[in-house]
Every structure is written in C-alpha cells, then in structure tokens.
Amino acid sequence: MKTQHIACAVLVASAIGAHAKDATYIGSVEAVPGETALDLAQGTVFVDLNRNSRFDSNETGLPGVMVSNGREVVTTDESGKYQLPAYGDMNLFITKPAGYTTPVSEEMVPQFYYIHKAEGSPDLRFGGIPPTGPLPQQINFPLIADDVGSSFSCLVFGDAQTYTNTEIGYVRETAGRLLADHENPNTECLIFAGDVMGDDLSLYPRFKRVIAVGGIPQYFVGGNHDLDFDADSDQHSFDTFRREWGPEYYSFDIGNVHFVGLDNVRYPCNGIDPHPFCSADKKHTYNGVISQRQLDWLEKDLGYVPEDKLIVLTAHIPFVTFTDNTAAKHQTDNLHELYHIVEGRRVLGLAGHTHTTEQILPGENFEGWAEHTGTGPAQFHQIITGGLSGSWWAGDLNDQGVPRSTQRLGSPRGYYQIDFDGNAYTDTYKTFHADDNTQFHAGFNTPRFRNWAQKLLDHASEHSGKWDDEPAVTINDLGDMNMLTLDDLAGGSWVAVNVWNGSKESQVTVEIDGMSINGVRTQAGGGEAKLKGVEFADPVALAVQSTIGRVAFRSAEGGDDTAGFTTWSGVSWAGTRPGPFQSWMLTDNSSHLWRADLPASLPIGAHVMTVSTTDRYGRSFEEVMTFEVVKSLPNPAWQKEFWRE
C-alpha cells in the first residue's frame, strides 16, 4: 500500500504546475477492523512521520485535536486518543488543526473523515454508500506538519452545476485551465459552494479529475443539485455526495481562520417544513434550513474555537439574498438561530445557489428577509460567490469555446480569491478571461435603450423559453450603444456601472472631459423592495443576453440531435430564431449597479470618459472609454447613395 501511495504521489506531482502546493501526501484514514462489536468510536490522531497513513509504533499522538461524530465534539487527550458515542449512520471526522494537513485522495480531496453507515444506503440511482458493516476497532486520523502561517489564500467557486459531459468540458477549459496554471504558492484550499453537479451524480469522478490538476486540497458543501433525488428522507439525501466528497458538514483550521462547511439543503422538506411548497401532497422538493442536529454540533464546535479566530461559514443556499429576497425556498429559514450561535464572533459567510455575485454587509437589509428568515438587517458579512457556470452554461460561445453565460445581476462568470492575514481578509472577484484589474463594465442607459429594452423584456416575458417566434428586437436594433443624441441627453441619460463585486461601501466616479460625476447605487439596501425594469437595467449585460444565436444553429448532419444546445436536465434551447435568455435570467435589476447622471449640456463631438471605482478595502480600478454625442443618429450602414449611377 505504501508503494502505491508513493507512485500516485509522483503521478499527481508531475501533472500539476511547478508552483502548486505540495500534493504528494496521498493517503487515507486508517480503519483497523476487529471482531468485537463496539458502541464507541475510538482511535488516535497522530503525526504520520513516514506518511504511510498508518499509526506505527514509533509515531506519537497529537493532543488537543477536535474530533466529532456529527453530534458530539471532543478533543484528543495527551496521547492523541479520543472516544465518542457511535451511531449506525454517522460521519466521524476531525477538525484539521492549523499547522498540520491531512492526507488527500488522488483527486486532492482531504481525508479527514470516516463515513460509517452500517446498513448502507437504500437502493439509490447513484449508489449512495455501500454497507460499512460493524464499526472498526480503531479509526486513526493521520496528519503531517504543514507550517502555513497566518497569511494564505483560498479560491472559492460557486455553482459549476454540470449536467452533461459537455459542461464538464467547460469546467476543464475554465477552472481546470486556471488551476493547472495557478502560480500562487500561498493558495491553501479550494472551496466549492455546492451544486457541483447538475443532478447527474455519475459525473463526479470526471469532475474530480479535472479539478485535481491544480494540486490544491478541495472542500465541498452539497447543493440542491447534488442530491440523491430518489431518497425518501433527508437522512439519505446526500449519501452519494458523502461517498464522493465526505461529510455534509464539518470544520477545519488554517492559520487563524476556522472554516465551517454547512448543509442547509433539506430534502425532501415535504411534510416537515411549514411552507406551501413543502406540503405533504406536493412533489418532493428542497428547502433552505439548517437542521437542529447541525446547529447543536456547530455550537459545540465553536466552543473549542478561540474568540479571536475568524469564522468562515460556507453553505449552498444563501443565508439571505437580494436576488431571491422574497422567496423562502432560496434563503435560510432559521438564520436567526445561526445568528445567535455566532453572535459576537468575527464571521464571513459564503454561499452559492443564485448564480449571482452579491456583497451583503452587516446592517444591510431588503424586503422579504424578515419574513422568510426571522431576521432583519444582516449581522455578518456574506458573499454570494456567483456561478462557475454563470447562467447555467447558457448563451453563445466566447473565444475559448465556452458559453459567455452572463449572470442574472450582470456579472460575468468567475470565482473569488480570498486572501487571509490573521483574522482579516480581502476578497477579490476574478473572471476567467479578463485581467484581474477588470472589475466592472459600464454602459449608457438612454431613452433609446429603454425603449429597446422594454420591447425586449415584454417579448421575453411572453415567449420565455421559445425561439420560433420572431423576436420583437435583437441586439442589431440597439445600434451603437456609445453614441448619444441630443434627444437622448434631453430625455435623461446616465452611465450605468455594474461593479461585479460592489458593496454598499463601494464608490463610483465618472469623469468626462475633466468633469466629475458621482455614481449612486440603485439599491440602497435599507429594507426596500427590489427595483426592477428598464430604469434599473444593466445595458451591457442586457445587450449580451438579448440575442442568442446558438439556439438557432442547426445542421444537415446533426439534425435534431445537435440543434441548438441543452442546459439543465437535458432541456433543449433550440428554435428557428435567435432570441433572448429566458425572462427571469435578464438583468433588469442588480444590487451592484451604480447610476451617474449625464448633463443635458454635453456638446456634440467625441468625449473621453474615465470610470473608476474604489472598493471597501480602498483599492481603485478604472477604465477609459470614448463615446460620441451627435445631433441625430447617422446612417449606420453602407451609404449606397454615393454609388448610384
């Protein structure tokens, strides 16, 4: 077995970039079988001197390490030993202490857990967990020293939501390519905020191989598309996820940060949670809620964590969200209970699910939060991390052959880098195909745009998901977006700046020919309702989303098989006419959009505009653009009158 581990380590080391973290400690938790039935889980957390994943006679235990069965939490004694009550279906895991690292699987999944399910899963489509049989006599957790220090980085990915092998290929060409060429040796972890899969859990192994090229330990939480949908109770609904990735909830330490993965997806919620969509007579569905068992565990877990540590909570469904602010299903029902447990702590929350980027700072509030989560203003900083898939891998292909898939609040597909320094941090949103200094886009909201956008939104509302009717407008009808007429200025025009990682503390300034105009965030976050419509739309994002050519692609060779494309669970996006995204996916609102009103007195001619934004950390980013003011729009096409005989 030791020889096999070494061979695997060499293969992984040769596959990853030279700048990656040491990925050679490949191994597993040691389960020592025995013939005596046990009602206690017991073993040793030890320093694995020879890196063979076995507790050898010359190796010593590590005291003070947290160990849990998902209910109780204990720490190892001076010899590194622990004992915990055993249950027939449980996750036994350690909280990886700072200064140490666990072995990883060949696919870079940290091995800090033992899954015990004595009778195995019920008959599930994707297999679930095979019967583990009696509890082993000893379950020993190996660690090696890893002096990371207090300054390090983690990369955070929202919903990859890969429904097909085609979409796994898109992950390879974005996240896979990024990780293969990643040159930051301080990157200690990858965090995936759920919906790794799009219902087809058989794709997990290929996804693992694609992400493992980075040679960086990966931590996952489950999303509502990572479920065993044929499970008849929440107890079994993440069994295949547990088999592939580990516990549904857990914790680990790096530096002065305590990371917690949470499961806030209850499936099925039917007959359990008091929502109409969870009624017993409805089709099985999920709800955003943290189980009482998990809350009890978290309180015990945090009881061992020093008060000065930063707590990073990762869940799939947002704790609260602007995107789905009036929907109970897409927020965390019992957030008030979580707030109580972490009260007084320094906390950062990470979530996915909405396929949007959102910065929610303490004190911010929107309509619907109190009704659906039992809370008012946010009590800790939360980042909704966007979708690796963007808008579900929909849209036309970019230069890399991957769908542009602009997200609902206007951000491009991307991921977060969080740089930790002690218990402080800096978060940065990055896209896959733009410079790191590119943090926003800007466009003009004019009467001409609003007239066009209203026709687009009306058409999308009436024909959503269909591409056989002639669209009311396409991007061709919008014309030159950076040309404004005198009538446009007289009728009210402004620069709409979408700051993808913008927060209520961000500042936006537009400078035109030496004149400075301050931007105003279109959503104040003071408890108001969501503002939607053409006045609150993002012109740049809406233009991209307005006309998908790929839905009308068809060939004699492929016929129906390759017409258009599919997303979600094999849903066809195909027709005879290019048209817009489905209506609910269009950016007619955003929590990170700023408006800078243009003066009606701008003179005719070409102008230089500098758009700049300063974020909550004091970092500034800018872009220089040119635009024209004209008396009336010129003929945009070939001026054939000059060529008449």
Coordinates of C-alpha atoms in Angstrom, one line a residue, residues 36-446:
T36 CA -15.8 -7.2 18.9
A37 CA -18.9 -5.1 18.4
L38 CA -18.4 -1.5 19.7
D39 CA -20.7 1.2 20.8
L40 CA -17.9 3.7 20.9
A41 CA -15.9 5.2 18.1
Q42 CA -12.3 5.4 19.2
G43 CA -8.8 5.8 17.9
T44 CA -5.8 8.2 17.7
V45 CA -5.0 11.4 15.9
F46 CA -1.3 11.1 15.1
V47 CA 1.7 12.6 13.3
D48 CA 2.4 10.4 10.3
L49 CA 6.2 10.5 10.2
N50 CA 6.6 8.1 7.3
R51 CA 3.4 9.3 5.5
N52 CA 2.0 5.8 5.1
S53 CA -1.4 6.7 6.7
R54 CA -0.8 4.0 9.4
F55 CA -0.4 4.6 13.1
D56 CA 3.0 2.9 13.5
S57 CA 4.7 2.1 16.9
N58 CA 7.2 4.9 16.6
E59 CA 4.6 7.6 15.9
T60 CA 3.0 9.8 18.5
G61 CA -0.5 11.0 19.0
L62 CA -1.4 14.7 18.8
P63 CA -3.3 16.2 21.7
G64 CA -6.0 18.8 21.6
V65 CA -7.4 18.0 18.2
M66 CA -11.2 18.3 17.8
V67 CA -13.0 15.0 16.8
S68 CA -16.7 14.7 16.1
N69 CA -19.4 12.2 15.2
G70 CA -21.6 14.9 13.8
R71 CA -23.3 15.4 17.1
E72 CA -20.8 15.5 20.0
V73 CA -17.4 17.1 19.8
V74 CA -14.4 16.1 21.9
T75 CA -10.6 16.9 21.9
T76 CA -7.9 14.3 21.9
D77 CA -6.1 13.6 25.2
E78 CA -2.4 14.0 25.8
S79 CA -1.7 10.7 23.8
G80 CA -3.9 11.8 20.9
K81 CA -6.7 9.4 21.7
Y82 CA -10.4 10.0 21.6
Q83 CA -13.7 8.3 22.3
L84 CA -17.2 9.2 21.0
P85 CA -20.6 7.6 21.0
A86 CA -21.2 5.6 17.8
Y87 CA -24.3 5.7 15.6
G88 CA -25.3 3.4 12.8
D89 CA -25.2 6.3 10.3
M90 CA -22.7 8.9 11.1
N91 CA -19.7 10.9 9.9
L92 CA -16.7 10.6 12.1
F93 CA -14.2 13.4 11.4
I94 CA -11.5 15.6 12.8
T95 CA -11.2 19.4 12.6
K96 CA -7.8 19.7 10.9
P97 CA -5.7 21.9 13.2
A98 CA -3.7 24.8 12.0
G99 CA -0.1 23.9 11.3
Y100 CA -1.0 20.4 10.0
T101 CA -2.5 18.9 7.0
T102 CA -4.4 15.7 6.3
P103 CA -3.6 13.2 3.5
V104 CA -5.6 13.7 0.3
S105 CA -7.0 11.3 -2.2
E106 CA -5.5 11.0 -5.6
E107 CA -8.1 13.7 -6.6
M108 CA -7.0 16.1 -3.9
V109 CA -10.0 15.5 -1.6
P110 CA -8.8 15.9 2.0
Q111 CA -9.1 12.6 4.0
F112 CA -10.2 13.8 7.5
Y113 CA -13.2 11.6 7.9
Y114 CA -14.6 8.1 8.1
I115 CA -18.1 7.5 6.8
H116 CA -20.0 4.9 8.9
K117 CA -23.3 3.6 7.5
A118 CA -23.6 0.1 8.9
E119 CA -26.6 -1.0 6.7
G120 CA -25.6 1.2 3.7
S121 CA -27.9 3.4 1.8
P122 CA -31.3 2.4 0.5
D123 CA -31.5 1.5 -3.2
L124 CA -30.4 4.8 -4.8
R125 CA -29.9 5.6 -8.5
F126 CA -26.3 6.7 -8.0
G127 CA -25.4 4.1 -5.4
G128 CA -25.1 6.1 -2.2
I129 CA -22.9 4.5 0.5
P130 CA -22.3 0.7 0.5
P131 CA -22.8 -1.1 3.8
T132 CA -19.8 -0.4 6.0
G133 CA -20.6 -3.2 8.5
P134 CA -19.5 -3.1 12.1
L135 CA -17.6 -0.1 13.4
P136 CA -13.8 -0.6 13.2
Q137 CA -11.9 -1.2 16.4
Q138 CA -9.8 1.8 15.8
I139 CA -10.3 4.8 13.5
N140 CA -7.0 6.7 13.3
F141 CA -6.5 10.0 11.7
P142 CA -3.1 10.8 10.2
L143 CA -1.6 14.3 9.9
I144 CA 1.7 15.8 8.9
A145 CA 3.2 19.1 9.9
D146 CA 2.4 22.0 7.5
D147 CA 3.6 25.3 8.7
V148 CA 1.4 27.6 6.6
G149 CA 1.5 30.6 8.9
S150 CA -1.3 33.1 9.2
S151 CA -1.2 34.6 5.6
F152 CA -2.7 32.4 2.8
S153 CA -5.3 32.4 0.1
C154 CA -8.3 30.2 -0.9
L155 CA -10.2 30.2 -4.1
V156 CA -14.0 30.0 -3.9
F157 CA -16.2 28.7 -6.7
G158 CA -20.0 28.9 -6.9
D159 CA -22.3 26.5 -8.8
A160 CA -20.5 24.6 -11.5
Q161 CA -23.8 22.8 -12.0
T162 CA -22.6 20.4 -14.7
Y163 CA -25.5 18.5 -16.2
T164 CA -23.6 16.9 -19.0
N165 CA -20.1 15.8 -20.2
T166 CA -20.1 18.8 -22.5
E167 CA -20.4 21.0 -19.4
I168 CA -17.6 19.1 -17.6
G169 CA -15.5 20.1 -20.6
Y170 CA -16.4 23.8 -20.0
V171 CA -15.2 23.3 -16.4
R172 CA -11.9 21.9 -17.7
E173 CA -11.5 24.9 -20.1
T174 CA -12.1 27.5 -17.3
A175 CA -11.4 26.3 -13.7
G176 CA -9.2 23.4 -14.9
R177 CA -7.1 25.6 -17.1
L178 CA -6.9 28.2 -14.3
L179 CA -5.8 25.7 -11.7
A180 CA -3.3 24.0 -14.0
D181 CA -1.5 27.3 -14.5
H182 CA -2.1 28.7 -11.0
E183 CA 1.1 30.3 -9.7
N184 CA 0.2 31.4 -6.1
P185 CA 2.1 29.1 -3.7
N186 CA 0.0 30.6 -0.8
T187 CA -3.2 29.0 -2.1
E188 CA -4.1 26.5 0.6
C189 CA -7.7 25.5 -0.3
L190 CA -10.4 25.4 -2.9
I191 CA -13.9 25.9 -1.6
F192 CA -16.9 24.8 -3.7
A193 CA -20.2 26.3 -2.5
G194 CA -22.4 23.5 -3.7
D195 CA -24.2 22.4 -6.9
V196 CA -21.1 20.8 -8.2
M197 CA -23.3 18.6 -10.3
G198 CA -26.5 19.2 -12.2
D199 CA -28.4 16.1 -10.9
D200 CA -26.3 13.5 -12.7
L201 CA -24.1 12.4 -9.9
S202 CA -22.3 9.8 -12.2
L203 CA -20.2 12.8 -13.4
Y204 CA -18.5 13.3 -10.1
P205 CA -15.4 11.2 -10.9
R206 CA -14.6 13.2 -14.1
F207 CA -15.2 16.5 -12.3
K208 CA -12.7 15.4 -9.6
R209 CA -10.0 14.6 -12.2
V210 CA -10.4 18.0 -13.9
I211 CA -10.1 20.0 -10.7
A212 CA -7.3 17.8 -9.2
V213 CA -4.8 19.2 -11.8
G214 CA -4.4 22.2 -9.5
G215 CA -2.9 20.1 -6.8
I216 CA -4.8 22.1 -4.1
P217 CA -7.0 20.5 -1.4
Q218 CA -10.7 20.8 -2.2
Y219 CA -13.5 21.3 0.3
F220 CA -17.1 20.9 -0.8
V221 CA -20.6 21.5 0.5
G222 CA -23.6 19.9 -1.1
G223 CA -26.2 21.8 -3.1
N224 CA -29.8 21.0 -4.2
H225 CA -28.4 19.6 -7.4
D226 CA -26.0 17.3 -5.6
L227 CA -28.9 15.3 -4.0
D228 CA -30.0 11.7 -4.3
F229 CA -33.4 12.7 -5.5
D230 CA -34.7 9.2 -5.0
A231 CA -34.0 9.3 -1.3
D232 CA -37.2 9.2 0.8
S233 CA -35.8 11.2 3.7
D234 CA -33.2 13.8 4.4
Q235 CA -31.1 11.2 6.2
H236 CA -30.1 9.6 2.9
S237 CA -30.4 12.6 0.5
F238 CA -26.6 13.4 0.4
D239 CA -25.4 9.8 0.6
T240 CA -23.7 9.8 -2.8
F241 CA -22.2 13.2 -2.0
R242 CA -20.9 11.8 1.2
R243 CA -19.3 8.8 -0.6
E244 CA -17.5 11.1 -3.1
W245 CA -16.6 14.2 -1.0
G246 CA -17.1 13.4 2.7
P247 CA -19.4 14.8 5.5
E248 CA -22.2 17.2 4.7
Y249 CA -21.0 19.5 7.5
Y250 CA -17.5 19.7 9.1
S251 CA -14.8 22.2 10.1
F252 CA -11.1 22.7 9.6
D253 CA -8.5 25.3 10.6
I254 CA -5.8 27.1 8.6
G255 CA -3.8 29.9 10.2
N256 CA -6.1 32.0 12.4
V257 CA -9.3 31.0 10.4
H258 CA -11.8 28.4 11.4
F259 CA -13.6 27.1 8.3
V260 CA -17.1 25.5 8.6
G261 CA -18.9 23.7 5.9
L262 CA -22.7 23.6 6.4
D263 CA -25.6 21.7 4.9
N264 CA -28.6 24.0 4.6
V265 CA -30.5 21.9 2.0
R266 CA -33.3 19.8 3.5
Y267 CA -34.6 17.2 1.0
P268 CA -37.4 16.3 1.0
C269 CA -38.9 19.0 3.1
N270 CA -42.4 17.8 2.3
G271 CA -44.4 17.3 5.5
I272 CA -41.6 18.8 7.6
D273 CA -41.2 22.5 6.9
P274 CA -44.2 24.8 7.1
H275 CA -44.2 26.1 3.5
P276 CA -46.8 25.5 0.8
F277 CA -44.1 24.1 -1.5
C278 CA -43.2 21.6 1.3
S279 CA -46.7 20.3 1.8
A280 CA -47.0 16.6 2.0
D281 CA -49.2 16.4 -1.1
K282 CA -46.7 18.2 -3.3
K283 CA -43.9 16.7 -5.4
H284 CA -40.7 16.2 -3.3
T285 CA -38.6 19.3 -3.2
Y286 CA -35.9 21.0 -1.0
N287 CA -35.9 23.9 1.4
G288 CA -33.2 26.1 2.8
V289 CA -32.8 25.3 6.5
I290 CA -30.1 24.1 8.9
S291 CA -31.0 21.0 10.9
Q292 CA -31.2 21.2 14.7
R293 CA -28.6 18.4 15.0
Q294 CA -26.2 20.5 12.9
L295 CA -26.9 23.7 14.9
D296 CA -26.2 21.7 18.2
W297 CA -22.9 20.4 16.6
L298 CA -21.9 23.9 15.5
E299 CA -22.4 25.4 19.0
K300 CA -20.2 22.6 20.4
D301 CA -17.6 23.0 17.7
L302 CA -17.3 26.8 18.2
G303 CA -17.0 26.2 21.9
Y304 CA -13.4 25.0 21.3
V305 CA -12.6 27.8 18.9
P306 CA -10.8 30.9 20.3
E307 CA -12.8 34.1 20.2
D308 CA -10.1 35.9 18.1
K309 CA -10.4 33.5 15.2
L310 CA -12.2 34.4 12.0
I311 CA -15.1 32.0 11.4
V312 CA -15.8 31.3 7.7
L313 CA -19.2 29.6 7.1
T314 CA -19.8 28.1 3.7
A315 CA -23.3 26.9 2.8
H316 CA -25.0 26.4 -0.6
I317 CA -28.3 28.3 -0.2
P318 CA -27.7 31.9 0.8
F319 CA -28.3 33.0 4.4
V320 CA -30.2 35.9 2.8
T321 CA -30.1 37.1 -0.8
F322 CA -31.1 40.2 -2.9
T323 CA -31.7 38.0 -5.9
D324 CA -34.5 35.9 -4.4
N325 CA -35.3 38.2 -1.5
T326 CA -39.0 37.4 -1.4
A327 CA -38.6 33.6 -1.7
A328 CA -38.4 31.4 1.4
K329 CA -37.0 28.4 -0.5
H330 CA -33.9 30.2 -1.6
Q331 CA -32.8 31.6 1.8
T332 CA -32.2 30.0 5.2
D333 CA -35.3 29.6 7.3
N334 CA -33.7 29.6 10.7
L335 CA -31.0 32.1 10.1
H336 CA -31.9 33.7 13.5
E337 CA -30.7 30.6 15.2
L338 CA -27.4 30.7 13.4
Y339 CA -27.0 34.4 14.2
H340 CA -27.5 33.5 17.9
I341 CA -24.8 30.9 17.8
V342 CA -22.2 33.1 16.2
E343 CA -23.2 36.3 18.0
G344 CA -20.1 38.4 18.9
R345 CA -17.8 36.5 16.6
R346 CA -16.0 37.8 13.5
V347 CA -17.8 35.9 10.7
L348 CA -17.7 35.7 6.9
G349 CA -20.4 33.8 5.1
L350 CA -20.0 32.2 1.7
A351 CA -22.9 30.8 -0.4
G352 CA -23.8 30.0 -4.0
H353 CA -27.2 28.9 -5.4
T354 CA -28.4 32.1 -7.1
H355 CA -25.8 32.3 -9.9
T356 CA -25.1 35.9 -9.0
T357 CA -22.4 37.8 -7.1
E358 CA -23.6 39.7 -4.1
Q359 CA -21.9 41.6 -1.3
I360 CA -24.1 41.8 1.8
L361 CA -22.5 43.8 4.6
P362 CA -23.7 44.0 8.2
G363 CA -26.6 46.3 8.6
E364 CA -27.9 45.8 5.0
N365 CA -31.5 44.8 4.6
F366 CA -34.0 44.1 1.8
E367 CA -37.7 43.4 1.7
G368 CA -38.5 39.7 2.5
W369 CA -35.6 38.9 4.7
A370 CA -37.5 39.4 8.0
E371 CA -40.5 37.4 6.7
H372 CA -38.5 34.4 5.4
T373 CA -35.5 34.1 7.7
G374 CA -36.8 35.5 11.0
T375 CA -34.2 38.3 10.8
G376 CA -33.8 41.9 9.8
P377 CA -30.6 43.6 8.8
A378 CA -27.6 41.3 8.1
Q379 CA -25.5 40.5 11.1
F380 CA -22.3 39.3 9.4
H381 CA -20.6 39.8 6.0
Q382 CA -21.9 37.4 3.3
I383 CA -20.6 36.9 -0.2
I384 CA -22.7 35.1 -2.7
T385 CA -20.0 33.7 -4.9
G386 CA -21.5 33.7 -8.4
G387 CA -21.7 30.6 -10.6
L388 CA -18.8 28.9 -12.2
S389 CA -21.4 28.0 -14.8
G390 CA -22.7 31.6 -14.9
S391 CA -26.3 31.5 -16.1
W392 CA -26.3 27.7 -16.3
W393 CA -23.8 27.5 -19.3
A394 CA -26.4 29.2 -21.5
G395 CA -25.6 31.7 -24.3
D396 CA -23.2 32.0 -27.2
L397 CA -19.6 30.7 -27.1
N398 CA -16.7 33.0 -26.3
D399 CA -13.3 32.9 -27.9
Q400 CA -12.4 29.9 -25.7
G401 CA -15.4 27.9 -26.9
V402 CA -17.2 28.3 -23.6
P403 CA -20.6 29.9 -23.1
R404 CA -20.4 33.6 -22.1
S405 CA -23.4 32.9 -19.7
T406 CA -23.7 36.4 -18.2
Q407 CA -25.2 36.1 -14.8
R408 CA -28.6 37.4 -13.7
L409 CA -27.3 40.5 -11.9
G410 CA -24.9 41.2 -14.7
S411 CA -21.6 39.7 -13.6
P412 CA -19.5 37.6 -16.0
R413 CA -18.7 34.0 -15.0
G414 CA -15.9 33.9 -12.4
Y415 CA -14.7 33.0 -8.9
Y416 CA -13.4 34.6 -5.7
Q417 CA -9.9 34.8 -4.3
I418 CA -9.9 35.4 -0.6
D419 CA -6.6 36.5 0.9
F420 CA -6.4 35.9 4.7
D421 CA -4.0 37.7 7.0
G422 CA -4.5 36.6 10.6
N423 CA -8.3 37.0 11.2
A424 CA -8.6 39.7 8.5
Y425 CA -9.3 39.1 4.8
T426 CA -9.6 40.7 1.4
D427 CA -11.9 39.3 -1.2
T428 CA -11.5 39.8 -5.0
Y429 CA -13.8 38.7 -7.8
K430 CA -11.9 37.4 -10.8
T431 CA -13.1 36.3 -14.2
F432 CA -11.6 33.6 -16.3
H433 CA -10.7 35.6 -19.4
A434 CA -10.0 39.2 -18.2
D435 CA -7.3 41.0 -16.4
D436 CA -7.5 41.0 -12.6
N437 CA -7.9 44.7 -12.6
T438 CA -11.1 44.5 -14.7
Q439 CA -13.8 44.7 -12.0
F440 CA -16.7 46.3 -13.7
H441 CA -18.4 47.3 -17.0
A442 CA -20.2 50.5 -17.9
G443 CA -22.8 51.4 -20.5
F444 CA -25.3 54.2 -21.3
N445 CA -28.9 54.0 -20.2
T446 CA -30.6 56.3 -22.7

